[in-house]
mmCIF file of C-alpha atoms and ligand atoms in Angstrom:
data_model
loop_
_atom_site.group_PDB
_atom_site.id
_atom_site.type_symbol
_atom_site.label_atom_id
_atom_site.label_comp_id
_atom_site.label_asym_id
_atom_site.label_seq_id
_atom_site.Cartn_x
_atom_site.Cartn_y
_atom_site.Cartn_z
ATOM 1 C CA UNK A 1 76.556 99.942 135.464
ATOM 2 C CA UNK A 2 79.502 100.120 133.172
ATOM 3 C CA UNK A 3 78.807 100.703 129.195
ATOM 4 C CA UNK A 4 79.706 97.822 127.075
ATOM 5 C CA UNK A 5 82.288 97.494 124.376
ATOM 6 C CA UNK A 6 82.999 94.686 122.227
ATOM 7 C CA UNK A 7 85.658 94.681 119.562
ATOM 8 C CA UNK A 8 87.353 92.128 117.504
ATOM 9 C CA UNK A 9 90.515 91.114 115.513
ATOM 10 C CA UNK A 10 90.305 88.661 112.455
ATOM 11 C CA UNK A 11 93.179 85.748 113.332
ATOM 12 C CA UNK A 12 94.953 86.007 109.955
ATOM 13 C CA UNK A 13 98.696 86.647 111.118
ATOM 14 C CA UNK A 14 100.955 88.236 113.334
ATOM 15 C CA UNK A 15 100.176 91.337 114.864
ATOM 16 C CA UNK A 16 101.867 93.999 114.159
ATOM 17 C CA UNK A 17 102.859 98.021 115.026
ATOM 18 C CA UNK A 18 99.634 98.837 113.525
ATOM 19 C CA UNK A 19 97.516 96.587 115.177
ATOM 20 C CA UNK A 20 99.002 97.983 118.459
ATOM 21 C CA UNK A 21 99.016 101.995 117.569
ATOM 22 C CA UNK A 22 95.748 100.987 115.513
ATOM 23 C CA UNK A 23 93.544 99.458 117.905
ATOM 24 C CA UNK A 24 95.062 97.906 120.827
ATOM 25 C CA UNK A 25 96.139 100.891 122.508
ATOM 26 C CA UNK A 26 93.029 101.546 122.529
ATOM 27 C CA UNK A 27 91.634 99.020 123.594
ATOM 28 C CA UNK A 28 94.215 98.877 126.672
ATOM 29 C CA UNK A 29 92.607 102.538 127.635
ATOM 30 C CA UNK A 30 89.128 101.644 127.474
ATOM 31 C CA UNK A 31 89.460 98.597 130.014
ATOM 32 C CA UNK A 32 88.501 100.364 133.342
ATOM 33 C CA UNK A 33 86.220 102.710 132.070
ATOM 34 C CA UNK A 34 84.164 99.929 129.898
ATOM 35 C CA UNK A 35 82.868 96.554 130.612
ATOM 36 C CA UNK A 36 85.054 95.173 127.024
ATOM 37 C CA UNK A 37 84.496 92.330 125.523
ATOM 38 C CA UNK A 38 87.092 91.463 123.064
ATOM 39 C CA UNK A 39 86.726 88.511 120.842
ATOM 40 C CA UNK A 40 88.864 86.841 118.269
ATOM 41 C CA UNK A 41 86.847 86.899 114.946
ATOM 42 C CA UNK A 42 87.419 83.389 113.352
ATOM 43 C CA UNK A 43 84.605 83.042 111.447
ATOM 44 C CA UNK A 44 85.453 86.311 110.047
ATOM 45 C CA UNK A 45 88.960 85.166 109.175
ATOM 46 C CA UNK A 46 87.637 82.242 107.368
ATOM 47 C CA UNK A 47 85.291 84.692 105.180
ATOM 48 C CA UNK A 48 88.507 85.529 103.282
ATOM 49 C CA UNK A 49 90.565 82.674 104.259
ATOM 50 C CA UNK A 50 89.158 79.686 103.902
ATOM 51 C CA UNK A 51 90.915 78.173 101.230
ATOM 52 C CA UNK A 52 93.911 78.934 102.305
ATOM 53 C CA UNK A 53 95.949 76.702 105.287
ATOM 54 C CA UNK A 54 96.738 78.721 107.866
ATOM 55 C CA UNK A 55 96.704 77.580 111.315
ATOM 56 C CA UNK A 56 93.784 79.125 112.992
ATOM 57 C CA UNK A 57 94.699 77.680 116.444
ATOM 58 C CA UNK A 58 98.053 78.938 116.065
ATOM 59 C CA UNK A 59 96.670 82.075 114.970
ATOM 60 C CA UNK A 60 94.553 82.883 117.846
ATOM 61 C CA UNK A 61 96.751 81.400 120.526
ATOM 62 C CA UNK A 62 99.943 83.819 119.094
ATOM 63 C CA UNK A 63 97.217 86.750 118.855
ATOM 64 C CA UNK A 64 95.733 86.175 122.380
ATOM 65 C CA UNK A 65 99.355 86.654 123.854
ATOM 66 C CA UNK A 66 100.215 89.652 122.253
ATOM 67 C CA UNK A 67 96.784 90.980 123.260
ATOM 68 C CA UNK A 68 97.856 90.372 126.673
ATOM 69 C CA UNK A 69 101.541 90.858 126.386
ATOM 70 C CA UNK A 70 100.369 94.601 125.655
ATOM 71 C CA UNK A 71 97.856 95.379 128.261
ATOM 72 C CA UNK A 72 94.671 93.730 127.361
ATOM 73 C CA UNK A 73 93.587 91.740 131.302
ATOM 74 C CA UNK A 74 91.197 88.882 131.745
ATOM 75 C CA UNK A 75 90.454 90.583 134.799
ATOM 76 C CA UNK A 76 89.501 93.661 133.615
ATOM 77 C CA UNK A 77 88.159 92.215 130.440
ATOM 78 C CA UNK A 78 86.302 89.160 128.518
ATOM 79 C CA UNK A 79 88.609 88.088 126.099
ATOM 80 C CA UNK A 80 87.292 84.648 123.884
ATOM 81 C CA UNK A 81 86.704 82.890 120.435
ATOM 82 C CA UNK A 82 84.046 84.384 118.321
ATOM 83 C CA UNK A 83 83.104 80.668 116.900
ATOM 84 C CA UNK A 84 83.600 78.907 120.811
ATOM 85 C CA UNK A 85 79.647 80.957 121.184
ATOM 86 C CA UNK A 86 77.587 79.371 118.367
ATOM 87 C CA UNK A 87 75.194 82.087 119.318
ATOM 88 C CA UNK A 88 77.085 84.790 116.790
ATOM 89 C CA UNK A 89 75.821 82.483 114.036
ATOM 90 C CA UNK A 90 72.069 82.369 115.527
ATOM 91 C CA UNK A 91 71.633 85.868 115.496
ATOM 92 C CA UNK A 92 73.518 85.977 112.111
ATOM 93 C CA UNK A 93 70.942 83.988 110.926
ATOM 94 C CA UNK A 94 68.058 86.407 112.317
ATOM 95 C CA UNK A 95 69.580 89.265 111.025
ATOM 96 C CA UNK A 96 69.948 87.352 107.767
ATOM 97 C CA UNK A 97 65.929 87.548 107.786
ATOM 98 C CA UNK A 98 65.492 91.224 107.670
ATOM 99 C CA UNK A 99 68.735 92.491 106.341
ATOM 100 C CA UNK A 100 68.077 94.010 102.677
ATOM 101 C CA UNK A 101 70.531 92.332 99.847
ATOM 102 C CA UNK A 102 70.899 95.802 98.195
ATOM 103 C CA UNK A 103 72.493 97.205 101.663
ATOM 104 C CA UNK A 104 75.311 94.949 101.487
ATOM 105 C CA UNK A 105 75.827 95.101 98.127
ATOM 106 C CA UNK A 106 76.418 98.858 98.510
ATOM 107 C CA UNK A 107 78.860 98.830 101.500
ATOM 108 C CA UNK A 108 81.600 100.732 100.692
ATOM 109 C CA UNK A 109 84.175 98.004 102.025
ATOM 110 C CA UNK A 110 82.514 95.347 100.126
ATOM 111 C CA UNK A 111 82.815 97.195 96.738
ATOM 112 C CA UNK A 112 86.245 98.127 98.027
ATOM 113 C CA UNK A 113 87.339 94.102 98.583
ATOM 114 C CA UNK A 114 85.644 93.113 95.505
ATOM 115 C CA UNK A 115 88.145 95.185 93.579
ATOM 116 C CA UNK A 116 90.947 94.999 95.255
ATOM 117 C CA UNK A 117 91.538 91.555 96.491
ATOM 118 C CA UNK A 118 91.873 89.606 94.029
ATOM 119 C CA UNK A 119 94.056 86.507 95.170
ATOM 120 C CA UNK A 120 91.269 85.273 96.391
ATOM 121 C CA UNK A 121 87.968 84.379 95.161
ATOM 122 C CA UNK A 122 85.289 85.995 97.367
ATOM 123 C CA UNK A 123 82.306 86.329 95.169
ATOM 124 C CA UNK A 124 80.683 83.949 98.222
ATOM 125 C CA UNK A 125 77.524 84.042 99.996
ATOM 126 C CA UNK A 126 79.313 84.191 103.524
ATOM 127 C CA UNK A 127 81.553 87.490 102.253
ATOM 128 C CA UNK A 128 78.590 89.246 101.340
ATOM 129 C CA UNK A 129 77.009 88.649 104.957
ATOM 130 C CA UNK A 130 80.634 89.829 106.528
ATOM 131 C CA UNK A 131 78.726 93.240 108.233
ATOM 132 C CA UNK A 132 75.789 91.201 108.999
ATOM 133 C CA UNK A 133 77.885 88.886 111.298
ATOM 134 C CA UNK A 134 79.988 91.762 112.817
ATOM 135 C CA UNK A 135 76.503 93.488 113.806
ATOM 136 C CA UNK A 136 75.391 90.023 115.176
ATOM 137 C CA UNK A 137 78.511 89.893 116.752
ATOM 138 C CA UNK A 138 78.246 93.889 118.414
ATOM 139 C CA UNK A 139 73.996 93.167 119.261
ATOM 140 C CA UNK A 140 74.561 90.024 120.610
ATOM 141 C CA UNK A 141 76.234 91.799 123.708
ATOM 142 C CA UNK A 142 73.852 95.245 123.476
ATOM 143 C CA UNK A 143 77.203 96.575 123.274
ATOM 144 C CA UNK A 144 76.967 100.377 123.055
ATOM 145 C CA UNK A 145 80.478 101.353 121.881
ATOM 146 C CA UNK A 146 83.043 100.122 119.508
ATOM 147 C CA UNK A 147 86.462 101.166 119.017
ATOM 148 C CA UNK A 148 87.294 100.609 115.566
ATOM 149 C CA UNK A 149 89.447 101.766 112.860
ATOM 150 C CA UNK A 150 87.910 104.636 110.323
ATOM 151 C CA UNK A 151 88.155 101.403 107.833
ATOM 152 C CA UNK A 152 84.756 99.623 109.495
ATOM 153 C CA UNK A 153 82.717 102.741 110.186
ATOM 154 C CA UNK A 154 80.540 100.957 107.192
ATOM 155 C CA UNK A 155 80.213 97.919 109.054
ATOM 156 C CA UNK A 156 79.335 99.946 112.257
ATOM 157 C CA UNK A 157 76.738 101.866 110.082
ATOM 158 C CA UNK A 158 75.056 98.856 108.833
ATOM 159 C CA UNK A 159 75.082 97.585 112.669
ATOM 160 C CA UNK A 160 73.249 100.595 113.434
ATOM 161 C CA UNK A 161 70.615 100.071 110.223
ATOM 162 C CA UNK A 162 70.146 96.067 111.393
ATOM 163 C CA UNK A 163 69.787 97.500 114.962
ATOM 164 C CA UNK A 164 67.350 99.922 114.186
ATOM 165 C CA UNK A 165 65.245 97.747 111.761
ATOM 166 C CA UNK A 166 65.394 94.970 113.882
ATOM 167 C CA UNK A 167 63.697 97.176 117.201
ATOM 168 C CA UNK A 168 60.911 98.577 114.400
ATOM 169 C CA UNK A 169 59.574 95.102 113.673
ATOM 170 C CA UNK A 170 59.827 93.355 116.958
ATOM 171 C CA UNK A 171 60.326 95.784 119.972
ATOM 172 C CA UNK A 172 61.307 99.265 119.804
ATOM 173 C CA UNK A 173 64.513 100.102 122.188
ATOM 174 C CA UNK A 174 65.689 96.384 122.076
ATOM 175 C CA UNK A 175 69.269 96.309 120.814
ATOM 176 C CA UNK A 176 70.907 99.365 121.411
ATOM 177 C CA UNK A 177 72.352 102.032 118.914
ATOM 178 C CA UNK A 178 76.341 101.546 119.280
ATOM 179 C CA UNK A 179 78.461 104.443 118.373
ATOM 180 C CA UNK A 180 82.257 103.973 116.885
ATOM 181 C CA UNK A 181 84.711 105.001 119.552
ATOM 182 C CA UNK A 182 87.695 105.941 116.899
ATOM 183 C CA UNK A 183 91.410 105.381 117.240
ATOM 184 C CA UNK A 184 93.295 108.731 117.747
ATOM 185 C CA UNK A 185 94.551 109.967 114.914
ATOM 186 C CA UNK A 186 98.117 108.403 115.456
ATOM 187 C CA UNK A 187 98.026 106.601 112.539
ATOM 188 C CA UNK A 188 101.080 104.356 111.572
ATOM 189 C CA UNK A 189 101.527 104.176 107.662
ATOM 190 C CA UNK A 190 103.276 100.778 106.811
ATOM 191 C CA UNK A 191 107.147 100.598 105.982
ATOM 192 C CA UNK A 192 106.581 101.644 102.042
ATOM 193 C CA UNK A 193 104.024 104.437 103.016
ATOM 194 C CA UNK A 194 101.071 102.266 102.335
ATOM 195 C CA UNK A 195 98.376 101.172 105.253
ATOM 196 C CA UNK A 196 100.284 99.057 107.492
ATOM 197 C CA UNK A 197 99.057 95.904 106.939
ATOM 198 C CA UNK A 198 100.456 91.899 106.243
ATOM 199 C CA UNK A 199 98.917 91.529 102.312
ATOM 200 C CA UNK A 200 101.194 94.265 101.647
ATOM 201 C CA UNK A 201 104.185 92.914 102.968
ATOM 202 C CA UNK A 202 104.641 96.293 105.066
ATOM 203 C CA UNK A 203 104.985 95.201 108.656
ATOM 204 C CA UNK A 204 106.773 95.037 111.750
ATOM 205 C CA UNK A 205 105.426 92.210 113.477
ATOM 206 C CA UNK A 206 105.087 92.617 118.002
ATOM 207 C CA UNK A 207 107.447 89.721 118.184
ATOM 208 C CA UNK A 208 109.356 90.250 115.505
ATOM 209 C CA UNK A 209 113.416 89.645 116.078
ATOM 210 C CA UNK A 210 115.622 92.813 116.386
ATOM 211 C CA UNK A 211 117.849 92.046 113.283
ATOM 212 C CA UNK A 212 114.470 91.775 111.756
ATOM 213 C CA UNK A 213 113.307 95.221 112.765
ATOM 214 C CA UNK A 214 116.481 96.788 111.915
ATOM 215 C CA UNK A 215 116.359 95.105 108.647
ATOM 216 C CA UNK A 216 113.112 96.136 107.838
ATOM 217 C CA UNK A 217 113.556 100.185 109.019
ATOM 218 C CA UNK A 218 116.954 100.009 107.018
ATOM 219 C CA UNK A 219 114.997 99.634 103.741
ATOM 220 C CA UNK A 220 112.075 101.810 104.758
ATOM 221 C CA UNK A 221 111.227 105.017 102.508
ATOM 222 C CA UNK A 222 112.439 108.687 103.176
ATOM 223 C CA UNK A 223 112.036 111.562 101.773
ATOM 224 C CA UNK A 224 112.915 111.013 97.956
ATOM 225 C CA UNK A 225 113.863 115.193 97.476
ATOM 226 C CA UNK A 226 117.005 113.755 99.874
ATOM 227 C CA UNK A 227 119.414 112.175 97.789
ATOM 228 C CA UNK A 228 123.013 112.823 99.104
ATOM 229 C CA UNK A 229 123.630 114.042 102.511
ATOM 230 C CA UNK A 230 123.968 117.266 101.812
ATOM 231 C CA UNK A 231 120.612 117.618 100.219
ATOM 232 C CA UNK A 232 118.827 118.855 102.923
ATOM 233 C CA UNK A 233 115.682 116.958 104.409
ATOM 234 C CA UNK A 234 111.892 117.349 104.726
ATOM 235 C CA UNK A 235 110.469 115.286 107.710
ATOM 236 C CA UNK A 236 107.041 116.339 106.613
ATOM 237 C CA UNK A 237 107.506 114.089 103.681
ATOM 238 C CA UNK A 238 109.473 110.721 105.481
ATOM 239 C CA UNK A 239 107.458 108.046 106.848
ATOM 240 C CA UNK A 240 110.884 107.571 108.895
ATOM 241 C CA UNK A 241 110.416 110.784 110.835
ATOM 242 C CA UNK A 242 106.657 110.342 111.275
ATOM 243 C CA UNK A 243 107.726 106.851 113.564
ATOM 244 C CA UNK A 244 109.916 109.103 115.685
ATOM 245 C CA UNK A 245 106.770 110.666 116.345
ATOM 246 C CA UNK A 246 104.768 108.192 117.521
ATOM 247 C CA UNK A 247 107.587 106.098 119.452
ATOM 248 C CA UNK A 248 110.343 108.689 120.398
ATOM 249 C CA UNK A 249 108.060 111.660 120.012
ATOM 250 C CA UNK A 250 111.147 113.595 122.479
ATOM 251 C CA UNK A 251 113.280 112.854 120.027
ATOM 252 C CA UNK A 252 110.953 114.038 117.092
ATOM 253 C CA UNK A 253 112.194 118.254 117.187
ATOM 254 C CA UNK A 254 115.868 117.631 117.030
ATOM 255 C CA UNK A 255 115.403 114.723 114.791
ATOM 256 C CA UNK A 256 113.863 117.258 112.218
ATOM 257 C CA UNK A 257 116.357 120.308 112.509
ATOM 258 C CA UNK A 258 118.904 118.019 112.176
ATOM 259 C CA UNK A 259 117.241 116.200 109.056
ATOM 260 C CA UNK A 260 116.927 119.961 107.840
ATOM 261 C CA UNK A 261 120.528 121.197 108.328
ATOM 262 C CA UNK A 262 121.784 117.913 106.972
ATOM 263 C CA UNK A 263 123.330 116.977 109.965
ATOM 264 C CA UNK A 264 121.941 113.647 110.053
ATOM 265 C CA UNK A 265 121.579 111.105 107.453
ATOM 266 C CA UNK A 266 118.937 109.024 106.443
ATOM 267 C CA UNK A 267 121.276 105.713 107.582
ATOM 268 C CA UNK A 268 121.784 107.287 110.935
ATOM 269 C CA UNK A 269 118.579 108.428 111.011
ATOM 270 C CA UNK A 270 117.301 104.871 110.719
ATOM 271 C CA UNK A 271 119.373 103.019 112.558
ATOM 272 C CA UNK A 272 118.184 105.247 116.056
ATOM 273 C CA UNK A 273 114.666 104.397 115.080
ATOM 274 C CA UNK A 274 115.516 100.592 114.819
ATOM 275 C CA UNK A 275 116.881 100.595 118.488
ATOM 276 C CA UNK A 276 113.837 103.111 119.226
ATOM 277 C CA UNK A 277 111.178 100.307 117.966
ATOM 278 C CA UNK A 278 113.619 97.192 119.711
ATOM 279 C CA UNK A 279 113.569 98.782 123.137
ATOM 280 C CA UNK A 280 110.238 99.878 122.791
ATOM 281 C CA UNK A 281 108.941 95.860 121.810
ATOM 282 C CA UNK A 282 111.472 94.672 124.731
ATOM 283 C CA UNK A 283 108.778 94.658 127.259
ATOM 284 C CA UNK A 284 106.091 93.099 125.201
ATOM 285 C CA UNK A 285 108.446 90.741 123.762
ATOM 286 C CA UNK A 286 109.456 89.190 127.445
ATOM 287 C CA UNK A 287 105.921 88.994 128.476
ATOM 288 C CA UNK A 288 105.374 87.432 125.416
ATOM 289 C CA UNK A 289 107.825 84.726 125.840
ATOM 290 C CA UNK A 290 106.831 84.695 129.722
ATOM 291 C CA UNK A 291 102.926 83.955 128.749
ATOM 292 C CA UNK A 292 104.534 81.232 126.016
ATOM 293 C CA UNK A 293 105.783 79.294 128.517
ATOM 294 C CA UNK A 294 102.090 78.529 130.014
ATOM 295 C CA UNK A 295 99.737 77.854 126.971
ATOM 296 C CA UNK A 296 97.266 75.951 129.183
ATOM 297 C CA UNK A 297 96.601 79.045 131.467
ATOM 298 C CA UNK A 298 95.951 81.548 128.372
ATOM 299 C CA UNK A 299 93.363 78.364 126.654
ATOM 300 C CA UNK A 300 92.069 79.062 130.415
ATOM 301 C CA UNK A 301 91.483 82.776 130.323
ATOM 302 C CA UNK A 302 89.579 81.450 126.964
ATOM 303 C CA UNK A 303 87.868 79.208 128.283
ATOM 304 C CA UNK A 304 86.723 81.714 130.968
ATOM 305 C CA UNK A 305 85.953 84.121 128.364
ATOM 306 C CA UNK A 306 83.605 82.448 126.604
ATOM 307 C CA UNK A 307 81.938 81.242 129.474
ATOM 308 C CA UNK A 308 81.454 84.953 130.464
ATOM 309 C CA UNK A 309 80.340 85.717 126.783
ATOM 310 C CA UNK A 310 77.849 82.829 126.441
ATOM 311 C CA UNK A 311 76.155 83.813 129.372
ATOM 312 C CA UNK A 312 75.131 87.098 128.148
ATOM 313 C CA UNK A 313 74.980 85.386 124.434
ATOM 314 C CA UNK A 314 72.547 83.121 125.864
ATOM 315 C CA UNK A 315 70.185 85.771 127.556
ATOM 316 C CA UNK A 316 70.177 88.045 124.279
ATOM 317 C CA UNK A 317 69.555 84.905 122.534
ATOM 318 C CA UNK A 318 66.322 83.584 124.445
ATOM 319 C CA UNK A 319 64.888 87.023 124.268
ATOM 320 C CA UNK A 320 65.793 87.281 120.546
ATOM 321 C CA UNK A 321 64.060 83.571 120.043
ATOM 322 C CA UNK A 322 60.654 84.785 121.765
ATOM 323 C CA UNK A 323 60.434 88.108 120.256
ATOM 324 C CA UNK A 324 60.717 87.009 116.350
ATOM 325 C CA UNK A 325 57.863 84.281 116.965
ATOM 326 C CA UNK A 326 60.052 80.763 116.802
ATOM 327 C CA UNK A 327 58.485 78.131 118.503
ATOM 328 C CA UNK A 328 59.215 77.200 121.967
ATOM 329 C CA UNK A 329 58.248 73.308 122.988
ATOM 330 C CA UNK A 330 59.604 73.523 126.268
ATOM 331 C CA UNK A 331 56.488 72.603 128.626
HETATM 332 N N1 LIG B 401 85.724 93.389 110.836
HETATM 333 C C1 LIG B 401 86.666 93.684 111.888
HETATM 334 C C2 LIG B 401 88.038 93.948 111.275
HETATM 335 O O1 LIG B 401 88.344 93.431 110.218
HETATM 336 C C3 LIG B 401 86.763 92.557 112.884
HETATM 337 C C4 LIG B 401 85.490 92.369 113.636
HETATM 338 C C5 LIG B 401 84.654 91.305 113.583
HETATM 339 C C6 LIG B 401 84.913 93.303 114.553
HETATM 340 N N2 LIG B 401 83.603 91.478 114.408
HETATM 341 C C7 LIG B 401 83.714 92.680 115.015
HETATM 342 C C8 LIG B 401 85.284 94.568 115.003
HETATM 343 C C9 LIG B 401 82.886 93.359 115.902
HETATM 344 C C10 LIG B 401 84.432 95.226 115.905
HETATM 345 C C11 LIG B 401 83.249 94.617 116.348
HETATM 346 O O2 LIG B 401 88.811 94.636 111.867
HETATM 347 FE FE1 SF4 B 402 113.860 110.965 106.915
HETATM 348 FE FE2 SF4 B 402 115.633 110.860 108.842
HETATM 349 FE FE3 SF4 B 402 116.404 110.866 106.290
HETATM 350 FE FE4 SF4 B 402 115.385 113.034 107.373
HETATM 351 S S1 SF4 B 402 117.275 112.026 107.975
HETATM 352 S S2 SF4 B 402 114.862 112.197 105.382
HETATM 353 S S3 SF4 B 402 113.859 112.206 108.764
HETATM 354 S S4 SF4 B 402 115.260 109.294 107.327
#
């Protein structure tokens, strides 16, 4: 039997390169070697979101079809709607019972949030539960692996406390202990330099248009010690050179002894990593608009999805009902 993954993506916006060298690819890898189960967190997405309009069904719909304008296959994988199997918010509740307040008060992202988002007010009782849903959401499938970014190896720990407390009260080995599978270390920084990422404004979206891209990678930051062309370069220190790595990584050795010699400028410089990042969307962008054309066929592979999910949601669930005690009237 195949180990199972689950992993999920909050529906807030467009996807973007980060998303892709972040987690996708990863994802895309893990497919035939895993059973995966990946889910669209909604609920999550309305922890921090919920006063604000955006179009959740639009969300996940324009989400689902990059997922599988990348790789991601409903035949190879479960793909659904974390809020379409009202079992996440059953166990949420259960692990609710026997999760300590002062645990989720301390989690590192939680202080982190608190702090640093503060266009929003999220001082709520849901935002404070945020790891105890992702843990329901991880258990709920006995998934044993997670790819994740380094950012929720809190969340993952907690998981692993809720598991473990959880098996010590009602039946030792029940849930399993999942490990973080972590994203190689191909990190994309954002266009300024910052974490990639849409509340900074730093993105290139998967569908974005290619006077967009070359737009945005015209204004992106170099190295700052390189003022005229003759000053020579440092690729160590531009974010520009550090994309030839990941996407033209070929290109990436005589990219830097030119930057070096000052045989290249920064314009020129940018301008072959624009068409670099358009061709390398091309492909994803015509499946995109390929998959667009069918909407009812990718609410199927939802559809599918969560009946795959609630099956197993289901099982976990009945178990999980009889072994914390609630009644049962069923004759
Ligand atoms: N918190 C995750 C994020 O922001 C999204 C998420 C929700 C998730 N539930 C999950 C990730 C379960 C992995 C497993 O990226
Ligand atoms: Fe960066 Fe390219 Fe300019 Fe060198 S030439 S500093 S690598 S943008």
């Amino acid at each position: 039997m195949k180990k199972i993954i689950l992993s999920g993506m909050r529906p807030t916006g467009k996807l973007h390169l980060g998303h892709l060298m972040g987690a996708l690819d990863n994802w895309i890898k893990l497919q035939d070697e895993y059973e995966c189960l990946f889910m669209v967190a909604d609920w999550h997405a309305l922890m921090s979101e919920y006063e604000n309009p955006i179009d959740l069904k639009e969300n996940i719909l324009d989400n689902v079809v990059d997922w599988l304008a990348c790789g991601i296959s409903p035949k190879k994988s479960t793909i659904f709607v974390q809020s379409h199997v009202k079992e996440h918010l059953e166990l949420y509740m259960v692990f609710s019972l026997i999760t300590q307040l002062g645990l989720l008060e301390r989690c590192p992202t939680y202080k982190e949030q608190m702090r640093e988002i503060t266009n929003r007010d999220l001082s709520t009782y849901a935002f404070l539960g945020y790891p105890v849903l992702q843990a329901a959401d991880i258990l709920l499938y006995k998934a044993e692996a997670v790819p994740v970014g380094e950012d929720q190896l809190a969340h993952l720990e907690l998981t692993r406390q809720i598991s473990r407390k959880f098996n010590h009260i009602y039946r030792l080995e029940f849930f399993p202990d999942p490990k973080a599978v972590l994203t190689r270390t191909n990190r994309l920084l954002g266009l300024d330099g910052r974490k990639m990422s849409k509340s900074y404004n730093n993105y290139i979206a998967l569908s974005e248009e290619p006077d967009a891209i070359l737009k945005k990678v015209m204004n992106m930051f170099t190295d700052p010690a390189r003022i005229k062309f003759t000053d020579p370069g440092h690729p160590e220190k531009c974010n520009v050179h550090s994309y030839y790595a990941v996407f033209a990584p070929e290109r990436k050795k005589e990219m830097d002894e030119r930057c070096r010699k000052s045989e290249i400028g920064c314009v020129d410089c940018k301008k072959e990593l624009a068409q670099i990042l358009i061709k390398y969307l091309e492909p994803i962008q015509e499946k995109r608009k390929g998959l667009l054309k069918n909407k009812t066929k990718i609410f199927d592979i939802l559809a599918q999805g969560e009946k795959k999910a609630g099956k197993i949601a289901s099982q976990t669930m009945s178990e999980v009902r009889k072994l914390i005690n609630l009644s049962d009237f069923a004759l």
